[in-house]
XYZ file of C-alpha atoms in Angstrom:
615
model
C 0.000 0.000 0.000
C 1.563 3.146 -1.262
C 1.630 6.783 0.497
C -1.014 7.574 -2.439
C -3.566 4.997 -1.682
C -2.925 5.745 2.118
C -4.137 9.679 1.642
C -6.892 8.812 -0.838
C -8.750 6.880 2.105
C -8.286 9.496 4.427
C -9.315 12.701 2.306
C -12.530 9.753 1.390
C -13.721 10.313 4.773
C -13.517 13.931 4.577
C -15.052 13.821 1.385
C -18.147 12.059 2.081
C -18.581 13.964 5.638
C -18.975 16.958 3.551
C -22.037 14.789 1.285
C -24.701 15.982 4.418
C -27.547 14.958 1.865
C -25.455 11.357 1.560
C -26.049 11.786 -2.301
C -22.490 11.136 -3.558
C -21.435 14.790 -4.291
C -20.342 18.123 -2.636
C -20.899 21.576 -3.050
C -18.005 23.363 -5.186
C -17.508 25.905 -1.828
C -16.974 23.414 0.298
C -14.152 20.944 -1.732
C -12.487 24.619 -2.282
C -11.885 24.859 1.674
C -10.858 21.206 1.455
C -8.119 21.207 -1.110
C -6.920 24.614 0.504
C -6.699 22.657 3.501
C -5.163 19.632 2.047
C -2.890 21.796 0.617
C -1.811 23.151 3.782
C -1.507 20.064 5.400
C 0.497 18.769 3.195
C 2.880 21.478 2.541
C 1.730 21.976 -0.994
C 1.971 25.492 -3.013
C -1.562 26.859 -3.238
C -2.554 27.699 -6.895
C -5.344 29.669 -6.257
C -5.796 30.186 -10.666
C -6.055 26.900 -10.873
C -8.556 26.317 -7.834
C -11.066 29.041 -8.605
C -10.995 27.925 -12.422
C -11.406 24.475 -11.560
C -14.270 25.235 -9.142
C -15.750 28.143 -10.800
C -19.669 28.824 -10.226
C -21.709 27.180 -13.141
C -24.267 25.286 -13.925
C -23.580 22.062 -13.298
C -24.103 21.843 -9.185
C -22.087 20.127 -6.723
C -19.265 17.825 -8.108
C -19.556 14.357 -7.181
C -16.306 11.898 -5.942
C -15.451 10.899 -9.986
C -15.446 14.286 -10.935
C -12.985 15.497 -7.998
C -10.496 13.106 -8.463
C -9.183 14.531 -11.725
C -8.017 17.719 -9.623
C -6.957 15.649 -6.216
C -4.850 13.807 -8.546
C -3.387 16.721 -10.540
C -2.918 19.362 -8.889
C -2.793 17.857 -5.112
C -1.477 14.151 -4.972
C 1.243 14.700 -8.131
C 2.964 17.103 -5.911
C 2.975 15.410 -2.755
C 6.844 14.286 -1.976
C 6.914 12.000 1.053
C 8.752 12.978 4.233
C 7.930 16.781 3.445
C 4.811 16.920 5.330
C 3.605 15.013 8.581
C 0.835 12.750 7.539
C -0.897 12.586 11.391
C -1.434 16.277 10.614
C -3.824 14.827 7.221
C -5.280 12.260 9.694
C -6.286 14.804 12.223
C -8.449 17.227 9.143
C -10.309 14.688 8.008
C -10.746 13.003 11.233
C -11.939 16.086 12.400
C -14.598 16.616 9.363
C -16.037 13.194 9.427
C -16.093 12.852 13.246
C -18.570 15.734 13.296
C -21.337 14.079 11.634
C -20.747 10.282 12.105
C -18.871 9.791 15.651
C -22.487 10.778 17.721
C -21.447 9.480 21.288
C -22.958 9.568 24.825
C -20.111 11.794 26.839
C -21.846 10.662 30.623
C -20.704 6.707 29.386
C -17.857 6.052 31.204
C -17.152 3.062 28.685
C -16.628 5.717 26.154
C -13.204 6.180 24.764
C -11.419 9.661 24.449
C -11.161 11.271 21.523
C -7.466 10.909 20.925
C -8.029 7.375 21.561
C -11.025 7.320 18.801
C -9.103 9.458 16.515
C -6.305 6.476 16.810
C -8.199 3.487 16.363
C -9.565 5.128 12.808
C -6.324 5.494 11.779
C -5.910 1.859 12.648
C -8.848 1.249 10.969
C -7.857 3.071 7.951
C -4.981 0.636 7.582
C -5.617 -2.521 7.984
C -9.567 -1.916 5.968
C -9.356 -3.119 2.543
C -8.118 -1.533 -0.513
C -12.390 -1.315 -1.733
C -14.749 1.844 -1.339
C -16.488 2.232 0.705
C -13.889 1.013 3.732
C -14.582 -1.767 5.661
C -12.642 -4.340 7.834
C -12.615 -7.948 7.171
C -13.304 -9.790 10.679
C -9.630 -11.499 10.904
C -8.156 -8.055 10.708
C -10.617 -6.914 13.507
C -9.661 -9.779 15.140
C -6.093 -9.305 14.801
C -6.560 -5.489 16.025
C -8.316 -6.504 19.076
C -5.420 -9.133 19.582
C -3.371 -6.547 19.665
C -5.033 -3.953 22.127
C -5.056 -6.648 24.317
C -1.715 -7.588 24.486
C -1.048 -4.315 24.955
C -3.546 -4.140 28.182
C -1.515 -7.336 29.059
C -5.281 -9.593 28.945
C -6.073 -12.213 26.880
C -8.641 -11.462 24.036
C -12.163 -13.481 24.863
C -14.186 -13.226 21.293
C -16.968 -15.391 23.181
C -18.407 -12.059 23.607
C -18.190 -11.000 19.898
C -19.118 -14.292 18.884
C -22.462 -13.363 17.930
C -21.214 -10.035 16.197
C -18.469 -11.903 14.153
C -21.266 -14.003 12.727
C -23.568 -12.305 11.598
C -24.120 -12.735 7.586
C -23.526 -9.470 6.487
C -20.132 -9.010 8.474
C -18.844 -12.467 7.098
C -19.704 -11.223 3.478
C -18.909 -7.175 3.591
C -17.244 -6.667 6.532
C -17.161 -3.606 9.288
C -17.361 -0.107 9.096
C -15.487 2.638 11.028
C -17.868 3.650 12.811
C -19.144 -0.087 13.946
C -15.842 -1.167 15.319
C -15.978 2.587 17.503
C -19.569 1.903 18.690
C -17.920 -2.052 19.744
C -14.879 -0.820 21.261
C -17.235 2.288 23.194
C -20.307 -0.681 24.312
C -17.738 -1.947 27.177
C -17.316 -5.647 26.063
C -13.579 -5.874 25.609
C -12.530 -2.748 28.130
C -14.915 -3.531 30.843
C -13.378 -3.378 33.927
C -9.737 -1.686 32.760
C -8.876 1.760 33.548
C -9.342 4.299 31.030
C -5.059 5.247 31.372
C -4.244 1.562 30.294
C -6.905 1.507 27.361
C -5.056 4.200 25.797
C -1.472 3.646 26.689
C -2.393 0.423 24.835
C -4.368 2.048 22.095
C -1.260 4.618 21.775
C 1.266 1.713 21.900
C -0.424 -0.587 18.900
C -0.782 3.035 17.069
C 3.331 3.500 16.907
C 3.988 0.156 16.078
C 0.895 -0.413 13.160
C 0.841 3.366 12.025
C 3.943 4.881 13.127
C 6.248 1.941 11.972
C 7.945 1.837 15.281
C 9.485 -2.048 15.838
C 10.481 -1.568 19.544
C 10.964 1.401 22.118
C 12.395 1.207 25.343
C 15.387 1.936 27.934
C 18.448 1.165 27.689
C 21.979 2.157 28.528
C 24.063 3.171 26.091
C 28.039 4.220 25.892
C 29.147 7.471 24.583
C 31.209 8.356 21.743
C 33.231 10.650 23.003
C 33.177 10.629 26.838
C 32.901 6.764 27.178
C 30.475 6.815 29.638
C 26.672 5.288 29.908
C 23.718 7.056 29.779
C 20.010 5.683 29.720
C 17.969 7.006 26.837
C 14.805 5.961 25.917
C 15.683 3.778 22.022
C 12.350 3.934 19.460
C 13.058 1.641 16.453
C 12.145 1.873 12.852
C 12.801 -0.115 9.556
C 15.197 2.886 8.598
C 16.572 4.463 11.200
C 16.975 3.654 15.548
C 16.532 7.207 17.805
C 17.602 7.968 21.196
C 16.021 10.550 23.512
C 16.819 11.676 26.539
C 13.000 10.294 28.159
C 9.840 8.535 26.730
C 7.867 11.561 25.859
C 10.097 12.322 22.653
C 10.606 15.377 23.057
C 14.641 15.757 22.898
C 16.207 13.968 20.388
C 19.557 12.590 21.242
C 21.146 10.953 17.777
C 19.701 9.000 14.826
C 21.213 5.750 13.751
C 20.349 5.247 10.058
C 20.394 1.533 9.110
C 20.813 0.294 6.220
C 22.458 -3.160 4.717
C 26.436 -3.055 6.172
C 24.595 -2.699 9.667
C 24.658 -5.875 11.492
C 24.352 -6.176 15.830
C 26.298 -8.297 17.949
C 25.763 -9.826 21.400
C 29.338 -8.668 23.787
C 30.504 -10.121 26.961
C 29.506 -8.624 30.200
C 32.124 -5.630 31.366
C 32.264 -2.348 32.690
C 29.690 -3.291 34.922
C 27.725 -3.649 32.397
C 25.494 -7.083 31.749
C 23.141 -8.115 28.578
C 25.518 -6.362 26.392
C 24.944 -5.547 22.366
C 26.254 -3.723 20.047
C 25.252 -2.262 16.657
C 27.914 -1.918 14.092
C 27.798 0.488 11.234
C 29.760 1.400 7.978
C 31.729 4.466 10.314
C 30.670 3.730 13.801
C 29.820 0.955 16.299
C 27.370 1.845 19.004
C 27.600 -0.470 22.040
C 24.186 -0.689 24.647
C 23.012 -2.578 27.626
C 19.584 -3.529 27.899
C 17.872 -4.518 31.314
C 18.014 -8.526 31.039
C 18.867 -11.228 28.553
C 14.993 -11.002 27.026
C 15.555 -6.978 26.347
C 18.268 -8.109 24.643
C 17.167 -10.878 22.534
C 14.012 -8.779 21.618
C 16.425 -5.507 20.943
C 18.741 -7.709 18.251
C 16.031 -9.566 16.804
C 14.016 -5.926 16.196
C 17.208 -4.521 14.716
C 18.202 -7.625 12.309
C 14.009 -7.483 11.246
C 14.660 -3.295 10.055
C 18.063 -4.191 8.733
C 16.100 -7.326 6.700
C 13.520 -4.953 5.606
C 15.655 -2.460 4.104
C 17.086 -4.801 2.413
C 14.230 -6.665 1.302
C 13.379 -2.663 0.004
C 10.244 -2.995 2.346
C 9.495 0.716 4.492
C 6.909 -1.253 6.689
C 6.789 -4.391 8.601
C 3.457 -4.282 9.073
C 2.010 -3.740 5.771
C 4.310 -6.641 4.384
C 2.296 -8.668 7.171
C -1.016 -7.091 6.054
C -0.371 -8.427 2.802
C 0.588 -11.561 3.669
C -2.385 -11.729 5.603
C -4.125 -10.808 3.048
C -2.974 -13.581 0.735
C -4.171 -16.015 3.159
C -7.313 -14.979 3.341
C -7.696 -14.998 -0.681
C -6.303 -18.855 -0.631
C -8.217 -19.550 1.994
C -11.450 -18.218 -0.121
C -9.957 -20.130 -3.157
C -10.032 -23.405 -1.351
C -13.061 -22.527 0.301
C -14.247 -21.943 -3.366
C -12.918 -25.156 -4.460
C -14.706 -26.615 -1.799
C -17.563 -25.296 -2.806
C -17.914 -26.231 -6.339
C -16.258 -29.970 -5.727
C -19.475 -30.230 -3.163
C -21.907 -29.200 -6.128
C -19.949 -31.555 -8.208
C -20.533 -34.449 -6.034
C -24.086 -33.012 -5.899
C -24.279 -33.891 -9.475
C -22.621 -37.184 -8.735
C -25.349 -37.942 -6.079
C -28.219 -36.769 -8.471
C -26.434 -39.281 -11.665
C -26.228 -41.699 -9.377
C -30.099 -41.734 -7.929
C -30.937 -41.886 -11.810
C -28.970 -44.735 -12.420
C -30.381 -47.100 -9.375
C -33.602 -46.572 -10.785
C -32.392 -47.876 -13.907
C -30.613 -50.671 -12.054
C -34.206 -51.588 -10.900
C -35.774 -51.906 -13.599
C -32.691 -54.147 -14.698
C -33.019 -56.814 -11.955
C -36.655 -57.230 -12.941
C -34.810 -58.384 -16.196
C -32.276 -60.145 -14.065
C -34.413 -62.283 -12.378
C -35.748 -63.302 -15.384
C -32.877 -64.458 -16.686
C -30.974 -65.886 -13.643
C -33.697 -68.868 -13.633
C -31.913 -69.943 -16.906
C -28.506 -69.221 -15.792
C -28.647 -71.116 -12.550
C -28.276 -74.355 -14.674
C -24.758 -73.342 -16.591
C -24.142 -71.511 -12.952
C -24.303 -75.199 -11.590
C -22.693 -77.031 -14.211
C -19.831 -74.236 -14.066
C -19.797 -74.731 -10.174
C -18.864 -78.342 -10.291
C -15.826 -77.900 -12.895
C -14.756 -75.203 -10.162
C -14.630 -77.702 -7.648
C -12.512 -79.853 -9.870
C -10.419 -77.502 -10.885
C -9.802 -76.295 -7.399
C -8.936 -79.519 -6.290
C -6.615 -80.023 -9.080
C -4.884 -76.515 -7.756
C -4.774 -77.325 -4.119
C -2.590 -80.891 -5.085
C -0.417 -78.233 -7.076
C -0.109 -75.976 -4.228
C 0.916 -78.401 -1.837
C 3.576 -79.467 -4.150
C 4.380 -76.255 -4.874
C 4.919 -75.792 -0.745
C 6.974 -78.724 -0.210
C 9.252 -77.684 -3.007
C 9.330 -74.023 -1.266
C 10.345 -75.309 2.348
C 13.366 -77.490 1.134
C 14.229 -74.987 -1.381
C 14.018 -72.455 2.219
C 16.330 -75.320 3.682
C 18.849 -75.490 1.037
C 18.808 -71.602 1.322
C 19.159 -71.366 4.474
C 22.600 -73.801 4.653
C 24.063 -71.926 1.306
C 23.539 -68.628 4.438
C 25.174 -70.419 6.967
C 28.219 -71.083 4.191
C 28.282 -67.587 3.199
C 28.400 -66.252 6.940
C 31.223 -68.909 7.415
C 33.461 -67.309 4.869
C 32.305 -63.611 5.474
C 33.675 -64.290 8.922
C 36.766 -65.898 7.645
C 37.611 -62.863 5.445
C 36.994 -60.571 8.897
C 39.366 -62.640 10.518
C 41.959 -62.139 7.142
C 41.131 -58.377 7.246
C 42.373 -58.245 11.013
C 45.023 -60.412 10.073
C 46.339 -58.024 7.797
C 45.714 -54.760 9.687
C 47.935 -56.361 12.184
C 50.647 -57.037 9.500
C 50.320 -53.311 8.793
C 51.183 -52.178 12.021
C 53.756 -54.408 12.014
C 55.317 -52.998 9.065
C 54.705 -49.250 10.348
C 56.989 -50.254 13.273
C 59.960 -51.774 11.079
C 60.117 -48.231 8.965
C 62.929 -46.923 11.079
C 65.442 -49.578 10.592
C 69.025 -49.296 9.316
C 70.355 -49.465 5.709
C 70.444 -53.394 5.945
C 67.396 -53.467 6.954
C 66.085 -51.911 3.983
C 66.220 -54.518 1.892
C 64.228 -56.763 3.794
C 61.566 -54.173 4.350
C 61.169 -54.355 0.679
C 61.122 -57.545 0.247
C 58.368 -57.592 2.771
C 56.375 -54.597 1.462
C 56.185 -56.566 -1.706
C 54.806 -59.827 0.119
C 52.605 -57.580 1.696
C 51.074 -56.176 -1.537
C 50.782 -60.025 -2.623
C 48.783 -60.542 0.108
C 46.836 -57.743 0.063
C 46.143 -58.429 -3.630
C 45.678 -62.169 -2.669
C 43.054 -60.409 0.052
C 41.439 -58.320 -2.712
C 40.857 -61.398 -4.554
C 39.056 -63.266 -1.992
C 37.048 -60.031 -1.431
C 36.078 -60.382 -5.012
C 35.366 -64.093 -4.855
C 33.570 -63.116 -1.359
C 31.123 -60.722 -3.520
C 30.563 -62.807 -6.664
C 30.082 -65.432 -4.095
C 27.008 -63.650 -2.185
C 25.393 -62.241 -5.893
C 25.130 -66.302 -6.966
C 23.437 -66.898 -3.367
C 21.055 -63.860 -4.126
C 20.210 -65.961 -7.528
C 19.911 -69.229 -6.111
C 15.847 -69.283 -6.405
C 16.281 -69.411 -10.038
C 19.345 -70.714 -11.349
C 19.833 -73.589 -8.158
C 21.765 -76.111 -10.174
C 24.048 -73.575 -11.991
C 24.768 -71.981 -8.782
C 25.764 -75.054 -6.672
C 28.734 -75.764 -9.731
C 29.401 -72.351 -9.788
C 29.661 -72.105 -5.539
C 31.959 -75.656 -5.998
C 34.139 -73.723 -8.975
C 34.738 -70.645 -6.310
C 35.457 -72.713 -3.245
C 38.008 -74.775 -5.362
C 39.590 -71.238 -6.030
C 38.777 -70.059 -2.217
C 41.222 -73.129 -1.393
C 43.776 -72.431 -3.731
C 43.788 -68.554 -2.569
C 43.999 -69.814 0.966
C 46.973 -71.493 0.138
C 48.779 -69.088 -1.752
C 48.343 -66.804 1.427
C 49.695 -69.438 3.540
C 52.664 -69.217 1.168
C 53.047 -65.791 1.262
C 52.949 -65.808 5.346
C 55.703 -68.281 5.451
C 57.537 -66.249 3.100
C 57.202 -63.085 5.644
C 57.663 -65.770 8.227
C 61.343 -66.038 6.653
C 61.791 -62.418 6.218
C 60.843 -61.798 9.531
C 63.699 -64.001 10.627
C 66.427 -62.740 8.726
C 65.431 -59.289 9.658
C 65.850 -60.515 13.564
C 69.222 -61.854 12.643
C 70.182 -58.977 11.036
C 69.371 -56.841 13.718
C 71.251 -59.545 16.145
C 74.047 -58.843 14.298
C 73.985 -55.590 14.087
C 73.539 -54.995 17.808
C 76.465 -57.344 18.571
C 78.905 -55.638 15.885
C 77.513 -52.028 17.888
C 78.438 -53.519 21.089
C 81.592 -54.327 19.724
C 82.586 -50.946 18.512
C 81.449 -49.502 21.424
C 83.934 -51.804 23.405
C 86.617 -51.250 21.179
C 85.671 -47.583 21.640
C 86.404 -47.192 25.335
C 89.566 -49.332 25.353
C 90.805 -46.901 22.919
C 89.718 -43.879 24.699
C 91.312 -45.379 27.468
C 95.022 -46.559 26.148
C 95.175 -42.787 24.590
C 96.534 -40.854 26.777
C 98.021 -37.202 26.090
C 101.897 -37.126 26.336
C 103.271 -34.681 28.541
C 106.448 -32.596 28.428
C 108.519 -35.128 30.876
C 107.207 -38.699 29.239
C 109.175 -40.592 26.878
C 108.232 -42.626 23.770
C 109.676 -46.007 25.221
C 107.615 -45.995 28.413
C 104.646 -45.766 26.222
C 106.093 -48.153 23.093
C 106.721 -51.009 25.735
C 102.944 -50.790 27.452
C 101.596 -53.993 26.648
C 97.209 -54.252 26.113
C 96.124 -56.753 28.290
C 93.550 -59.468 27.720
C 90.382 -59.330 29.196
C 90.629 -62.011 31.439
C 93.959 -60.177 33.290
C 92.405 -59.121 36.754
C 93.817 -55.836 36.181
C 92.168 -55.025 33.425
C 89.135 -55.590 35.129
C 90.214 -53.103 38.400
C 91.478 -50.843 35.887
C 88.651 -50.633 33.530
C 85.635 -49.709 36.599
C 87.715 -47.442 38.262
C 88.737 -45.925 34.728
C 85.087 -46.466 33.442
C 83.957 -44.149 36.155
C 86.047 -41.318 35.535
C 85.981 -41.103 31.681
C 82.418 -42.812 31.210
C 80.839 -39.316 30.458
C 83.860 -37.593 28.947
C 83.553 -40.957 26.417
C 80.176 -41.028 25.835
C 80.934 -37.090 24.927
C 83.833 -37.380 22.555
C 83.310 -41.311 21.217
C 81.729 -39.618 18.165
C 83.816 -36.245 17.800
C 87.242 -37.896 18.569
C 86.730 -42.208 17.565
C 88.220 -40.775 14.093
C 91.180 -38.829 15.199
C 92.345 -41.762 17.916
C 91.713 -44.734 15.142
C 94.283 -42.895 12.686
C 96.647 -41.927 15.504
C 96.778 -45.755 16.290
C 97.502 -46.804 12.800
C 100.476 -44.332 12.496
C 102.398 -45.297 16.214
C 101.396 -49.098 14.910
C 103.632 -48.589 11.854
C 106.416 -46.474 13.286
C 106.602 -49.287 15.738
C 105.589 -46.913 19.205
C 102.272 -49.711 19.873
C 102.554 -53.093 19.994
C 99.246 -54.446 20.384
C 98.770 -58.344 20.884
């Protein structure tokens, strides 16, 4: 619903309050002092030229509503730009010419609703009635109104009172006026009982969110841009823009956050002294607040990400996208209701061809017993050669069971075969997944070892080919059970063929393992060896760390040429090497890999110039 269509129902109330002799047309006077007015209102150069010759005294009488819209159109609502006028101020003129001759109420009631409160609920009116002259309210969007007053007066909404209003015939089919839902809201039955102050903090409340497009308002603390420090303001939200005042009347505004798609809010830890935390984050600022508890805050950043989704969506109004989803509703629900309809008079039909036809089926089973008296003989004879042949059929069925249970039987042990060797390929599969890990723990062996890793890498892909074959023979296997019902014979050769080969693969893979079996011994004797020729080094090692000593300035070469090595069974050898062992066992384990070098080719040299004789 555009700004256009929102205007045009408000200036039709004003319009028609002017029609005193309810004929359909006004006096040329009085639609001057309305477009001057309208003019006003909406913040519209005057063109007096224009008014006085398009309202000039003639003829032709009063003008009726077809032949004012040509000007309203023209020379009013073509030059009204939205946001340059205040559209309440529209609202309140005509409000203000129609109330004077329709809204007749008893003052003394003390169920009757102010007039600020009237004046609101026919602006609600006004947008939620239909897009149809003259207005009227279909009963789901009265009944959504009054949902909402309600919640606002924090009481449930009981329609057991407007049951009987709701459904009446002519509100189902046209709807409510204006002035209906006023006289209904003034009788008592949904305010009775509620203070006058909370009827129209509620009315006021449903007004800014329906009419005024407001999402949310409400307290909360927000930090400063400059200072850094909190302040409460009192927040009212719209699809394009969030406010801050300093208090809920309004009246001093504080900033305007404009929101548009690069907006998005975030929830934020507790600090500061500060709890339910949120920010809003724009394209040059980020404005952090602090509502009262963790429900503010989840209904303050769902409000915000609903505007920010609506100005993206392009949509200026949350609740006229809802009004016309509504809307749609209703028209599918009248389409199926319409379907309904016309499937009922189709079965009507049905009903009515069907009647017809039973009477024609009467006068057929006249004929029919007519004839049956000659049938019943061949119905007889036809009996008895059913007997026969059922007879005949059961002696074929019972064969045909007792071939079905042993066929079951034979199926059942071809099962237990199957499950035999699915669980004998598990136990392979384990088998080698164990190998695996065997070989993962072999990778860091020596160069000699490489070779027999190899080797056994390769055996390993042998068997695991040898283990992709049974897998194969495992699933050919189970697709000739799964055709057993049909091709038995063929399958039973066929299941003999792939044992045979099951056999021959089995032995193969006990090949194969005894194969690794040998690897895995030479690859323990190798690393025997190899340990024992490391020991020996090492040994070797510290009895030539040992023997080399550094020759000092006093020593001579003879001392040291005659020092004879002795065996390992010599006693002292043994004293010598744990008391020696004690002192140079670190300094050895040190310098065995820096210095083993350097002492090896000093030994060689004193060997050949005869200063070491070794035994």
């Amino acid at each position: 619903m555009d700004l256009r269509s929102e205007l045009l129902k408000s200036i039709w109330y004003g319009f028609t309050a002017l029609d005193l002799e309810k004929s359909g047309k006004v006096s040329k006077s009085q639609l001057k002092v309305l477009s001057h007015n309208l003019c006003t209102v909406l913040s519209i150069p005057h063109d007096p030229v224009a008014l006085e010759e398009h309202f000039r005294d003639d003829d032709d009488g009063p003008v009726s509503s077809q032949g004012y819209m040509p000007y309203l159109n023209k020379y009013i609502l073509d030059k009204v730009i939205e946001g340059s006028f205040i559209k309440e101020n529209v609202d309140e003129l005509c409000w203000t010419l129609t109330a004077k001759k329709n809204y007749q109420t008893d003052k003394t009631s003390s169920t009757v609703l102010p007039e600020k409160d009237a004046f609101r609920l026919w602006c609600l009116f006004n947008f939620l009635s239909e897009d149809k002259y003259p207005l009227v309210m279909v009963p789901d969007e009265v009944e959504y109104l009054l949902k909402k007053i309600c919640m606002g007066m924090s009481i449930e909404f009981n329609c057991v009172e407007l049951e009987d209003f709701f459904s009446q015939d002519s509100v189902q089919q046209s709807g409510i006026t204006v002035w209906v839902f006023l006289a209904m809201m003034n009788s008592g039955k949904i305010t009775r009982g509620i203070e006058k102050s909370i009827i129209s903090m509620a009315i006021e409340e449903v007004y800014r969110e329906i009419v005024g497009d407001v999402l949310k308002e409400g307290y909360l603390w927000k930090k400063g841009q400059l200072r850094r420090n909190w302040k409460e303001r009192w927040f009212t939200l719209r699809p394009s823009n969030l406010s801050y005042y300093t208090g809920e009347d309004r009246k001093d505004c504080q900033g305007n956050i404009v929101l548009d798609g690069n907006c998005c809010v975030e929830v934020l830890p507790d600090r500061d002294g500060k709890r339910c935390m949120f920010c809003l984050k724009t394209l040059s600022k980020t404005y952090e607040m602090s509502a009262s508890d963790t429900k503010q805050r989840q209904e303050w950043t769902t409000a915000i990400q609903t505007a920010i989704r609506l100005h993206v969506e392009g949509k200026t109004s949350l609740h006229k996208d809802l009004k016309m989803k509504r809307r749609e509703q209703r028209e599918q629900r009248e389409k199926r209701q319409q379907a309904k309809e016309e499937e009922l008079h189709r079965l009507r039909a049905l009903q009515e061809e069907r009647e017809r036809k039973l009477a024609e089926l009467d006068l057929l089973k006249e004929a029919q017993k007519q004839a049956q008296a000659l049938l019943e003989q061949d119905e007889q004879r036809r009996r008895q050669q059913h007997e026969q042949l059922q007879r005949a059929l059961e002696v074929q069925l019972r064969e045909a069971e007792e071939a079905r249970v042993s066929m079951q039987a034979e199926m059942a042990l071809k099962e237990e075969e199957a499950e035999r060797q699915r669980k004998r390929i598990q136990e392979l599969e384990e088998m080698q997944k164990r190998l695996e890990e065997a070989l993962q723990q072999e990778i860091k062996a020596r160069r000699d070892e490489e070779a027999f890793r190899y080797a056994q890498a390769g055996l390993l892909a042998e068997e695991e080919e040898k283990m992709k074959a049974l897998m194969r023979l495992q699933e050919e296997q189970e697709e000739y059970i799964l055709k057993t019902q049909r091709e038995k014979q063929e399958l039973k050769q066929e299941m003999e063929a792939k044992s045979r080969s099951l056999d021959e693969a089995q032995r193969q893979l006990e090949e194969v393992r005894a194969n690794r079996h040998r690897v895995d011994q030479d690859v323990v004797a190798a690393q025997r060896k190899l340990r024992q020729a490391s020991t020996n080094v090492k040994h070797w090692n510290v009895q030539m760390n040992r023997l080399m000593r550094p020759i000092g300035p006093g020593d001579q070469r003879s001392s040291f040429s005659s020092f004879q090595i002795p065996t390992q069974r010599d006693p002292g050898l043994r004293l010598r090497r744990r008391s020696g062992s004690e002192d140079q066992d670190e300094e050895s384990k040190e310098n065995v890999d820096t210095r083993a070098g350097c002492d090896l080719e000093k030994r060689h040299s004193h060997a050949s110039n005869g200063d070491m004789d070794i035994p």
